[in-house]
Amino acid sequence: MSASNNPTDNNRRQFFKKLAGATAFTGSMGFAAGFGIPRLVHAIDYLQPGEWEKFRQWEATPLQARNAMDSREVATRKHIGDLTPDELEKFKAAVGIMRARSDLNPMDPTGWTSQALQHALYCSSAVRDLQVHWCWYFLPWHRGYLWSVEQMLAAAIGDKDFALPYWDWTRSPYIDPAYSGFGNPLQDATRLYTGTDQIPLDFMDVEAALQAPHFYQFGGYPYPEGRGELTEGVMEQSFHNNVHNWLGGNMSAFPTAAFDPIFTGHHGNIDRAWDAWMAIKGHELPDDEKWLNTVFSYPTWDGGITRIAVKDMIDTKNMGYQFADLNFRQHNIAPPAFEGKAASYAVAASKDDRQRIANKMKSGRRYGLLKFERMQVPIHPLCARIFVSGKDNTPHYISTFTILPVQTGGIGSLNQHVTMQLALPPQLADMVASNDDLTVHMQPVQLRGRDIPKDPIRLKNISLTSNDLV
Ligand code: C2O
């Protein structure tokens, strides 16, 4: 074992001390700021490509990596802010090593670029006729993907106990300082907010998602046959998309998102929300064989490929990890102000339907749904706050969602539409029952460095429906 592969702890500490002492990088990049279109490369402007090479002194030899991976047990994933200084240093070093590998060889299957492109492949049906976003594959596919990245990071530093940290933004609704700073492999210079900016609390309504009584409503509906309509689950369209888009830059578009290491923290928390939903009494996963037997392929830490079925991903311990806890903080979300600048849509529903759905809504669970049918997705992400009003014209806040465009078909074309459903809070039951002119208002949210699209989003219909799956 050569000395450079086995640095003393002291060396390592000094090196990272140097990193910590450097000026934090906070500058914005000024790239296509009006639109927020991210670049297709990982932005490392604060460190030249070859400079990642210095991280390779912490790289495990193949034998060390093999031994570590053979002795792995169940690793416990923690919130990034709860890592010990040593654990955080190791995480940074592991990402640094993967980045360095890609500098040397962009095709290295265990390099950062390859892992990021792996995600890009599955969100563009231009390349593969399977879309893992906007449907019931969203949660399992990303679970397997993070597992694959976790394995690569563990092997890179030969750490049998390495666990991928998650970023619980309900606990720290700021970009955690661990992900930023000059020379920090976890930094990404394309983000449009910094560590002092707070994520708006209505972007993180975890409670509303956890209350979804049926898995489809929570995690996404079955994959449609042919060119059928994709219908997204509430957790994806709300806090998952909201936080992606809020961060800006690479994170605000699927093809580039996984270049930003904060992707692993964000998705770690999404994966944890899945476990939190499952831990609630009465919540059940689909028993549909089609879903359970779907198999995805992922790269392995030693440069190979492995295949995992959805049914083998349901218990995280099967995959070698568990979460430190499943407690999300639910903030008191003050309803955002209605500014009157919204696009308005009439809700289509007969009197009978309204009465029937209102009765169900009164049970206290989230049965009443507003269904936004076949929304034409914009070219740029769209973040909007949704309000509903009746005769009295007082808009009631419902939810905040984001549409992240998904690519499809020919070059430059986007998937034509997506269907989304928003649950109505039980308190609105009377309003639903007594108004034949329910109106939905879609108020776009202004985010730093982004323009609000000029045209309101087009959709086929907004209907009122109930979650009859439960
Ligand atoms: Cu595949 Cu959060 O995106």
Short mmCIF file of C-alpha atoms and ligand atoms in Angstrom, two decimals:
data_model
loop_
_atom_site.label_atom_id
_atom_site.label_comp_id
_atom_site.label_asym_id
_atom_site.label_seq_id
_atom_site.Cartn_x
_atom_site.Cartn_y
_atom_site.Cartn_z
CA MET A 1 0.00 0.00 0.00
CA SER A 2 1.67 3.24 -1.03
CA ALA A 3 1.91 6.21 1.25
CA SER A 4 -0.13 8.38 -1.03
CA ASN A 5 -3.01 5.98 -0.82
CA ASN A 6 -2.98 6.02 2.89
CA PRO A 7 -2.63 9.57 4.16
CA THR A 8 -2.30 10.09 7.85
CA ASP A 9 -5.29 11.62 9.50
CA ASN A 10 -3.19 14.62 10.23
CA ASN A 11 -2.40 15.35 6.63
CA ARG A 12 -5.97 15.00 5.78
CA ARG A 13 -7.10 17.35 8.52
CA GLN A 14 -4.61 19.99 7.52
CA PHE A 15 -5.69 19.83 3.96
CA PHE A 16 -9.31 20.25 4.85
CA LYS A 17 -8.52 23.00 7.30
CA LYS A 18 -7.00 24.84 4.42
CA LEU A 19 -10.20 24.32 2.48
CA ALA A 20 -12.35 25.53 5.32
CA GLY A 21 -10.23 28.64 5.72
CA ALA A 22 -10.58 29.67 2.11
CA THR A 23 -13.10 32.32 1.18
CA ALA A 24 -16.52 30.90 0.67
CA PHE A 25 -17.55 31.00 -2.92
CA THR A 26 -20.81 32.83 -3.24
CA GLY A 27 -20.59 34.64 -6.55
CA SER A 28 -23.25 33.99 -9.11
CA MET A 29 -22.12 33.03 -12.53
CA GLY A 30 -24.01 35.36 -14.73
CA PHE A 31 -24.79 32.58 -17.20
CA ALA A 32 -27.99 33.02 -19.18
CA ALA A 33 -29.39 34.60 -16.05
CA GLY A 34 -32.66 35.62 -17.63
CA PHE A 35 -33.73 32.08 -18.24
CA GLY A 36 -31.73 30.06 -15.79
CA ILE A 37 -30.83 27.50 -18.43
CA PRO A 38 -28.04 25.52 -16.86
CA ARG A 39 -24.93 24.49 -18.66
CA LEU A 40 -24.48 20.90 -19.61
CA VAL A 41 -21.13 20.64 -17.85
CA HIS A 42 -20.32 20.54 -14.20
CA ALA A 43 -19.31 24.05 -13.31
CA ILE A 44 -16.05 24.02 -11.41
CA ASP A 45 -14.86 27.50 -12.24
CA TYR A 46 -13.36 27.95 -8.82
CA LEU A 47 -11.07 24.97 -9.29
CA GLN A 48 -9.40 24.04 -12.53
CA PRO A 49 -10.10 20.54 -13.86
CA GLY A 50 -6.67 19.07 -13.05
CA GLU A 51 -6.82 20.38 -9.50
CA TRP A 52 -9.23 17.64 -8.46
CA GLU A 53 -6.29 15.32 -8.90
CA LYS A 54 -5.07 16.16 -5.40
CA PHE A 55 -8.03 14.33 -3.92
CA ARG A 56 -6.76 11.08 -5.30
CA GLN A 57 -4.34 10.73 -2.42
CA TRP A 58 -7.33 9.51 -0.38
CA GLU A 59 -8.34 6.99 -2.98
CA ALA A 60 -8.45 3.38 -1.85
CA THR A 61 -6.44 0.85 -3.82
CA PRO A 62 -8.56 -1.74 -5.64
CA LEU A 63 -7.77 -4.27 -2.92
CA GLN A 64 -8.71 -1.87 -0.13
CA ALA A 65 -11.91 -1.02 -1.95
CA ARG A 66 -12.79 -4.69 -2.44
CA ASN A 67 -12.16 -5.47 1.22
CA ALA A 68 -14.23 -2.54 2.38
CA MET A 69 -17.12 -3.40 0.07
CA ASP A 70 -17.04 -7.05 1.13
CA SER A 71 -17.40 -6.11 4.78
CA ARG A 72 -20.17 -3.53 4.49
CA GLU A 73 -23.14 -3.93 6.80
CA VAL A 74 -26.19 -1.70 7.16
CA ALA A 75 -24.97 1.91 7.05
CA THR A 76 -26.97 4.66 8.73
CA ARG A 77 -27.67 7.72 6.62
CA LYS A 78 -27.72 10.97 8.58
CA HIS A 79 -28.64 14.58 7.98
CA ILE A 80 -25.60 16.35 6.54
CA GLY A 81 -25.52 18.73 9.50
CA ASP A 82 -25.20 15.76 11.88
CA LEU A 83 -22.04 14.30 10.31
CA THR A 84 -18.93 14.32 12.46
CA PRO A 85 -16.13 16.49 11.01
CA ASP A 86 -14.35 13.30 10.01
CA GLU A 87 -17.42 11.89 8.23
CA LEU A 88 -17.88 15.14 6.33
CA GLU A 89 -14.23 15.18 5.26
CA LYS A 90 -14.55 11.66 3.96
CA PHE A 91 -17.68 12.53 1.99
CA LYS A 92 -15.91 15.50 0.40
CA ALA A 93 -12.85 13.42 -0.40
CA ALA A 94 -14.96 10.69 -2.00
CA VAL A 95 -16.75 13.17 -4.28
CA GLY A 96 -13.39 14.81 -5.02
CA ILE A 97 -11.97 11.45 -6.08
CA MET A 98 -14.90 10.80 -8.40
CA ARG A 99 -14.53 14.25 -9.92
CA ALA A 100 -10.81 13.66 -10.41
CA ARG A 101 -11.50 10.38 -12.18
CA SER A 102 -13.72 12.16 -14.68
CA ASP A 103 -11.06 14.79 -15.27
CA LEU A 104 -8.62 12.09 -16.23
CA ASN A 105 -11.11 10.10 -18.23
CA PRO A 106 -14.62 11.44 -18.86
CA MET A 107 -15.72 7.89 -19.69
CA ASP A 108 -14.62 6.44 -16.34
CA PRO A 109 -17.79 4.62 -15.20
CA THR A 110 -16.94 5.42 -11.57
CA GLY A 111 -16.34 9.11 -12.23
CA TRP A 112 -18.64 11.95 -11.24
CA THR A 113 -19.52 12.79 -14.85
CA SER A 114 -20.67 9.24 -15.58
CA GLN A 115 -22.86 9.06 -12.53
CA ALA A 116 -24.43 12.41 -13.42
CA LEU A 117 -25.08 11.33 -16.99
CA GLN A 118 -26.68 8.14 -15.75
CA HIS A 119 -29.41 10.29 -14.24
CA ALA A 120 -29.66 12.39 -17.40
CA LEU A 121 -30.26 9.27 -19.50
CA TYR A 122 -33.29 8.24 -17.54
CA CYS A 123 -34.98 11.59 -17.66
CA SER A 124 -34.82 11.97 -21.38
CA SER A 125 -36.99 9.64 -23.35
CA ALA A 126 -35.06 10.95 -26.33
CA VAL A 127 -32.46 8.35 -25.43
CA ARG A 128 -34.51 5.62 -23.86
CA ASP A 129 -38.18 5.02 -24.08
CA LEU A 130 -38.64 5.05 -20.35
CA GLN A 131 -39.21 8.09 -18.25
CA VAL A 132 -38.55 7.66 -14.55
CA HIS A 133 -39.98 11.01 -13.54
CA TRP A 134 -43.68 11.94 -13.52
CA CYS A 135 -44.83 8.41 -12.66
CA TRP A 136 -44.67 5.48 -10.21
CA TYR A 137 -41.05 4.71 -11.11
CA PHE A 138 -39.90 7.98 -9.65
CA LEU A 139 -39.22 6.74 -6.10
CA PRO A 140 -37.75 3.29 -6.79
CA TRP A 141 -35.56 4.37 -9.69
CA HIS A 142 -33.98 7.16 -7.65
CA ARG A 143 -33.56 4.85 -4.66
CA GLY A 144 -31.48 2.47 -6.75
CA TYR A 145 -29.59 5.34 -8.31
CA LEU A 146 -28.54 6.80 -4.95
CA TRP A 147 -27.57 3.35 -3.79
CA SER A 148 -25.26 3.05 -6.78
CA VAL A 149 -23.67 6.45 -6.04
CA GLU A 150 -23.32 5.57 -2.35
CA GLN A 151 -21.48 2.38 -3.24
CA MET A 152 -19.09 4.25 -5.53
CA LEU A 153 -18.32 6.84 -2.90
CA ALA A 154 -17.73 4.17 -0.23
CA ALA A 155 -15.41 2.24 -2.52
CA ALA A 156 -13.54 5.37 -3.60
CA ILE A 157 -12.29 5.93 -0.06
CA GLY A 158 -12.42 2.26 0.97
CA ASP A 159 -14.76 3.02 3.86
CA LYS A 160 -16.95 0.08 4.79
CA ASP A 161 -19.14 2.32 6.99
CA PHE A 162 -19.69 5.16 4.54
CA ALA A 163 -23.32 6.31 4.35
CA LEU A 164 -24.60 8.96 1.98
CA PRO A 165 -25.80 11.97 3.97
CA TYR A 166 -29.17 13.53 3.23
CA TRP A 167 -30.05 17.20 3.48
CA ASP A 168 -33.23 17.58 5.49
CA TRP A 169 -34.31 21.00 4.29
CA THR A 170 -37.19 20.99 6.75
CA ARG A 171 -34.53 21.06 9.49
CA SER A 172 -32.18 23.49 7.77
CA PRO A 173 -34.05 25.35 5.05
CA TYR A 174 -30.81 26.89 3.78
CA ILE A 175 -28.17 25.39 1.54
CA ASP A 176 -26.19 23.57 4.18
CA PRO A 177 -22.69 25.11 4.48
CA ALA A 178 -21.20 21.65 3.91
CA TYR A 179 -22.17 21.89 0.22
CA SER A 180 -20.48 25.22 -0.45
CA GLY A 181 -17.10 26.85 -0.37
CA PHE A 182 -14.03 27.42 -2.49
CA GLY A 183 -12.31 24.21 -3.48
CA ASN A 184 -15.03 22.09 -1.88
CA PRO A 185 -15.92 19.16 -4.15
CA LEU A 186 -19.54 19.49 -2.98
CA GLN A 187 -19.83 23.01 -4.32
CA ASP A 188 -21.56 23.79 -7.59
CA ALA A 189 -21.12 27.28 -8.93
CA THR A 190 -24.33 27.34 -10.94
CA ARG A 191 -26.71 27.56 -7.95
CA LEU A 192 -28.64 30.80 -7.84
CA TYR A 193 -29.11 31.02 -4.08
CA THR A 194 -26.51 31.00 -1.33
CA GLY A 195 -26.27 29.75 2.22
CA THR A 196 -27.99 32.83 3.65
CA ASP A 197 -31.16 32.49 1.56
CA GLN A 198 -34.05 30.61 3.08
CA ILE A 199 -36.21 28.25 1.06
CA PRO A 200 -39.79 29.59 1.19
CA LEU A 201 -41.64 27.43 3.70
CA ASP A 202 -44.59 26.73 1.39
CA PHE A 203 -42.10 24.95 -0.92
CA MET A 204 -41.64 22.21 1.68
CA ASP A 205 -45.14 21.09 2.62
CA VAL A 206 -44.15 17.57 3.56
CA GLU A 207 -47.23 17.01 5.67
CA ALA A 208 -49.61 17.45 2.74
CA ALA A 209 -47.71 14.77 0.82
CA LEU A 210 -47.47 12.37 3.75
CA GLN A 211 -51.24 12.55 4.14
CA ALA A 212 -51.85 11.27 0.63
CA PRO A 213 -53.83 8.11 1.36
CA HIS A 214 -52.76 6.12 -1.69
CA PHE A 215 -49.29 5.44 -3.06
CA TYR A 216 -50.16 6.68 -6.54
CA GLN A 217 -51.25 10.01 -5.20
CA PHE A 218 -48.07 10.25 -3.14
CA GLY A 219 -45.43 8.78 -5.41
CA GLY A 220 -46.85 8.78 -8.95
CA TYR A 221 -49.36 6.91 -11.09
CA PRO A 222 -48.75 3.83 -13.25
CA TYR A 223 -46.65 4.25 -16.35
CA PRO A 224 -49.01 4.76 -19.27
CA GLU A 225 -49.13 2.46 -22.24
CA GLY A 226 -47.96 3.94 -25.50
CA ARG A 227 -48.11 7.70 -25.56
CA GLY A 228 -50.54 7.95 -22.68
CA GLU A 229 -50.57 10.66 -20.10
CA LEU A 230 -48.00 10.69 -17.29
CA THR A 231 -49.44 11.65 -13.92
CA GLU A 232 -47.14 12.85 -11.22
CA GLY A 233 -47.40 12.18 -7.50
CA VAL A 234 -47.79 15.02 -5.04
CA MET A 235 -44.37 14.63 -3.44
CA GLU A 236 -42.66 14.94 -6.78
CA GLN A 237 -44.58 17.95 -8.02
CA SER A 238 -44.33 19.77 -4.71
CA PHE A 239 -41.22 19.69 -2.53
CA HIS A 240 -39.13 17.58 -4.87
CA ASN A 241 -39.55 19.87 -7.86
CA ASN A 242 -39.80 23.04 -5.78
CA VAL A 243 -36.41 22.56 -4.13
CA HIS A 244 -34.72 21.45 -7.38
CA ASN A 245 -35.91 24.55 -9.12
CA TRP A 246 -35.32 26.91 -6.21
CA LEU A 247 -31.62 25.98 -6.11
CA GLY A 248 -31.29 26.99 -9.76
CA GLY A 249 -28.52 26.25 -12.23
CA ASN A 250 -27.73 22.60 -12.76
CA MET A 251 -30.29 21.47 -10.20
CA SER A 252 -33.17 23.15 -12.01
CA ALA A 253 -33.10 20.83 -15.03
CA PHE A 254 -33.13 17.03 -15.06
CA PRO A 255 -30.30 16.53 -17.58
CA THR A 256 -27.85 18.50 -15.42
CA ALA A 257 -29.22 18.05 -11.90
CA ALA A 258 -26.98 15.19 -10.78
CA PHE A 259 -23.81 17.12 -11.62
CA ASP A 260 -24.48 19.16 -8.49
CA PRO A 261 -23.50 17.05 -5.45
CA ILE A 262 -26.36 18.59 -3.50
CA PHE A 263 -28.54 16.32 -5.65
CA THR A 264 -27.50 13.41 -3.42
CA GLY A 265 -28.57 15.33 -0.30
CA HIS A 266 -31.88 16.43 -1.78
CA HIS A 267 -32.73 12.99 -3.12
CA GLY A 268 -31.57 11.35 0.07
CA ASN A 269 -34.29 13.33 1.77
CA ILE A 270 -36.85 12.43 -0.90
CA ASP A 271 -35.97 8.77 -0.43
CA ARG A 272 -36.43 9.26 3.30
CA ALA A 273 -39.85 10.82 2.72
CA TRP A 274 -40.83 7.59 0.98
CA ASP A 275 -39.92 5.61 4.11
CA ALA A 276 -41.77 8.18 6.24
CA TRP A 277 -44.90 7.73 4.11
CA MET A 278 -44.65 3.95 4.36
CA ALA A 279 -44.25 4.13 8.13
CA ILE A 280 -47.72 5.66 8.46
CA LYS A 281 -50.43 3.23 9.42
CA GLY A 282 -52.72 2.25 6.57
CA HIS A 283 -50.27 3.23 3.83
CA GLU A 284 -49.60 0.46 1.38
CA LEU A 285 -47.44 -0.02 -1.66
CA PRO A 286 -48.92 -1.14 -4.96
CA ASP A 287 -49.09 -4.92 -5.26
CA ASP A 288 -49.06 -4.62 -9.02
CA GLU A 289 -46.66 -7.20 -10.44
CA LYS A 290 -45.80 -4.90 -13.27
CA TRP A 291 -44.36 -2.37 -10.86
CA LEU A 292 -42.80 -4.84 -8.43
CA ASN A 293 -41.06 -6.79 -11.17
CA THR A 294 -39.69 -3.84 -13.06
CA VAL A 295 -35.92 -4.14 -13.17
CA PHE A 296 -33.50 -1.24 -13.46
CA SER A 297 -29.78 -1.40 -14.27
CA TYR A 298 -27.22 0.58 -12.35
CA PRO A 299 -23.45 0.93 -12.56
CA THR A 300 -21.54 -0.75 -9.75
CA TRP A 301 -18.57 0.61 -7.83
CA ASP A 302 -16.14 -1.69 -9.64
CA GLY A 303 -17.17 -0.58 -13.10
CA GLY A 304 -19.79 -3.27 -13.74
CA ILE A 305 -23.56 -3.22 -14.03
CA THR A 306 -26.13 -4.67 -11.70
CA ARG A 307 -29.86 -5.19 -12.09
CA ILE A 308 -32.31 -4.56 -9.25
CA ALA A 309 -36.05 -5.20 -9.20
CA VAL A 310 -38.40 -2.70 -7.58
CA LYS A 311 -39.57 -5.36 -5.13
CA ASP A 312 -36.01 -5.70 -3.82
CA MET A 313 -35.75 -2.00 -3.15
CA ILE A 314 -38.67 -1.65 -0.81
CA ASP A 315 -36.75 -2.43 2.36
CA THR A 316 -33.69 -0.17 2.44
CA LYS A 317 -31.88 -2.60 4.74
CA ASN A 318 -31.82 -4.99 1.79
CA MET A 319 -29.79 -2.35 0.04
CA GLY A 320 -27.43 -1.82 2.92
CA TYR A 321 -28.71 1.37 4.51
CA GLN A 322 -31.25 2.84 6.87
CA PHE A 323 -32.16 6.34 8.00
CA ALA A 324 -31.13 7.84 11.32
CA ASP A 325 -34.71 9.03 11.73
CA LEU A 326 -37.84 9.72 9.71
CA ASN A 327 -38.93 12.92 11.41
CA PHE A 328 -39.64 15.81 9.16
CA ARG A 329 -40.26 19.21 10.63
CA GLN A 330 -43.59 20.61 9.58
CA HIS A 331 -43.37 24.38 9.56
CA ASN A 332 -46.34 26.56 10.18
CA ILE A 333 -46.90 27.66 6.65
CA ALA A 334 -48.51 31.05 6.54
CA PRO A 335 -50.61 31.06 3.36
CA PRO A 336 -48.71 33.08 0.75
CA ALA A 337 -50.37 36.32 -0.30
CA PHE A 338 -52.60 36.38 -3.35
CA GLU A 339 -51.22 39.14 -5.52
CA GLY A 340 -53.90 39.17 -8.16
CA LYS A 341 -51.42 38.52 -10.96
CA ALA A 342 -52.55 34.98 -11.49
CA ALA A 343 -53.98 33.17 -14.50
CA SER A 344 -57.49 31.93 -13.69
CA TYR A 345 -59.25 28.76 -14.78
CA ALA A 346 -62.81 27.61 -14.19
CA VAL A 347 -63.20 24.22 -12.51
CA ALA A 348 -65.41 21.78 -14.34
CA ALA A 349 -67.67 19.85 -11.97
CA SER A 350 -71.37 19.10 -11.79
CA LYS A 351 -73.42 19.88 -8.71
CA ASP A 352 -73.72 16.18 -7.91
CA ASP A 353 -70.01 15.63 -8.17
CA ARG A 354 -69.28 18.59 -5.95
CA GLN A 355 -71.66 17.30 -3.31
CA ARG A 356 -70.32 13.77 -3.44
CA ILE A 357 -66.69 14.90 -3.26
CA ALA A 358 -67.40 17.42 -0.50
CA ASN A 359 -68.91 14.62 1.58
CA LYS A 360 -65.80 12.52 1.14
CA MET A 361 -63.56 15.48 1.91
CA LYS A 362 -65.23 15.84 5.30
CA SER A 363 -63.75 12.53 6.42
CA GLY A 364 -60.59 14.51 7.14
CA ARG A 365 -58.36 12.67 4.72
CA ARG A 366 -57.19 14.12 1.46
CA TYR A 367 -59.83 12.74 -0.88
CA GLY A 368 -60.73 15.84 -2.83
CA LEU A 369 -58.45 16.45 -5.78
CA LEU A 370 -58.11 19.19 -8.32
CA LYS A 371 -56.96 17.54 -11.48
CA PHE A 372 -54.91 19.66 -13.88
CA GLU A 373 -55.29 17.71 -17.08
CA ARG A 374 -52.69 17.69 -19.80
CA MET A 375 -50.74 20.75 -18.87
CA GLN A 376 -48.46 21.80 -21.66
CA VAL A 377 -45.10 22.10 -20.05
CA PRO A 378 -43.15 25.29 -20.50
CA ILE A 379 -39.59 25.23 -21.81
CA HIS A 380 -38.39 26.64 -18.52
CA PRO A 381 -39.36 25.39 -15.11
CA LEU A 382 -42.57 26.90 -13.81
CA CYS A 383 -43.16 27.40 -10.12
CA ALA A 384 -46.66 28.50 -9.13
CA ARG A 385 -48.83 28.99 -6.09
CA ILE A 386 -52.36 27.71 -6.44
CA PHE A 387 -55.42 29.41 -4.97
CA VAL A 388 -59.09 28.49 -5.25
CA SER A 389 -62.02 30.84 -4.92
CA GLY A 390 -65.80 30.60 -5.06
CA LYS A 391 -68.58 33.17 -5.31
CA ASP A 392 -67.17 35.38 -2.58
CA ASN A 393 -64.01 35.78 -4.62
CA THR A 394 -61.67 35.20 -1.69
CA PRO A 395 -58.76 33.09 -2.93
CA HIS A 396 -57.78 30.26 -0.58
CA TYR A 397 -54.21 29.04 -0.85
CA ILE A 398 -53.92 25.33 -1.73
CA SER A 399 -50.36 24.45 -2.59
CA THR A 400 -47.16 25.39 -4.38
CA PHE A 401 -45.89 23.24 -7.19
CA THR A 402 -43.23 23.27 -9.88
CA ILE A 403 -43.11 21.74 -13.30
CA LEU A 404 -39.64 20.72 -14.38
CA PRO A 405 -39.64 20.08 -18.11
CA VAL A 406 -38.85 16.57 -19.25
CA GLN A 407 -37.29 15.95 -22.62
CA THR A 408 -38.72 13.62 -25.16
CA GLY A 409 -38.67 12.60 -28.79
CA GLY A 410 -36.77 14.72 -31.24
CA ILE A 411 -34.06 17.15 -30.41
CA GLY A 412 -35.29 20.24 -28.66
CA SER A 413 -38.83 19.06 -28.20
CA LEU A 414 -40.34 18.70 -24.79
CA ASN A 415 -42.85 16.25 -23.53
CA GLN A 416 -46.14 17.72 -24.56
CA HIS A 417 -48.02 17.54 -21.34
CA VAL A 418 -48.29 16.26 -17.83
CA THR A 419 -51.28 15.75 -15.55
CA MET A 420 -51.10 16.76 -11.93
CA GLN A 421 -53.40 16.47 -9.00
CA LEU A 422 -53.55 18.70 -5.95
CA ALA A 423 -55.34 17.60 -2.82
CA LEU A 424 -57.88 19.99 -1.37
CA PRO A 425 -57.77 20.47 2.39
CA PRO A 426 -60.89 19.13 4.19
CA GLN A 427 -61.76 22.65 5.43
CA LEU A 428 -62.75 23.58 1.89
CA ALA A 429 -65.51 20.96 1.72
CA ASP A 430 -68.35 23.46 2.22
CA MET A 431 -66.91 25.76 -0.35
CA VAL A 432 -66.73 22.94 -2.86
CA ALA A 433 -70.31 21.89 -2.12
CA SER A 434 -71.86 25.33 -2.41
CA ASN A 435 -70.12 26.97 -5.37
CA ASP A 436 -70.89 26.28 -8.97
CA ASP A 437 -68.22 28.68 -10.10
CA LEU A 438 -65.07 27.40 -8.46
CA THR A 439 -62.06 29.14 -9.92
CA VAL A 440 -58.40 28.10 -9.76
CA HIS A 441 -55.74 30.81 -9.78
CA MET A 442 -52.18 29.99 -10.77
CA GLN A 443 -49.77 32.60 -9.49
CA PRO A 444 -46.20 32.22 -10.77
CA VAL A 445 -43.44 32.61 -8.19
CA GLN A 446 -40.53 34.93 -8.89
CA LEU A 447 -37.20 33.25 -8.19
CA ARG A 448 -33.75 34.81 -8.29
CA GLY A 449 -32.23 35.01 -11.72
CA ARG A 450 -35.32 33.61 -13.40
CA ASP A 451 -38.00 35.26 -15.52
CA ILE A 452 -41.68 34.52 -15.16
CA PRO A 453 -42.89 33.07 -18.47
CA LYS A 454 -45.06 35.57 -20.32
CA ASP A 455 -47.83 33.21 -21.30
CA PRO A 456 -49.95 31.40 -18.76
CA ILE A 457 -49.63 27.66 -18.89
CA ARG A 458 -52.02 25.88 -21.24
CA LEU A 459 -54.04 22.94 -20.08
CA LYS A 460 -57.00 20.92 -21.24
CA ASN A 461 -59.13 21.16 -18.18
CA ILE A 462 -59.17 21.50 -14.44
CA SER A 463 -61.61 19.04 -13.01
CA LEU A 464 -62.71 18.08 -9.55
CA THR A 465 -62.23 14.49 -8.63
CA SER A 466 -61.80 12.31 -5.61
CA ASN A 467 -59.23 9.75 -4.73
CA ASP A 468 -61.34 6.67 -5.33
CA LEU A 469 -58.32 4.44 -5.13
CA VAL A 470 -58.75 4.21 -1.38
CU1 C2O B 1 -34.44 12.54 -11.29
CU2 C2O B 1 -34.86 14.93 -8.49
O1 C2O B 1 -34.67 14.12 -10.20
#
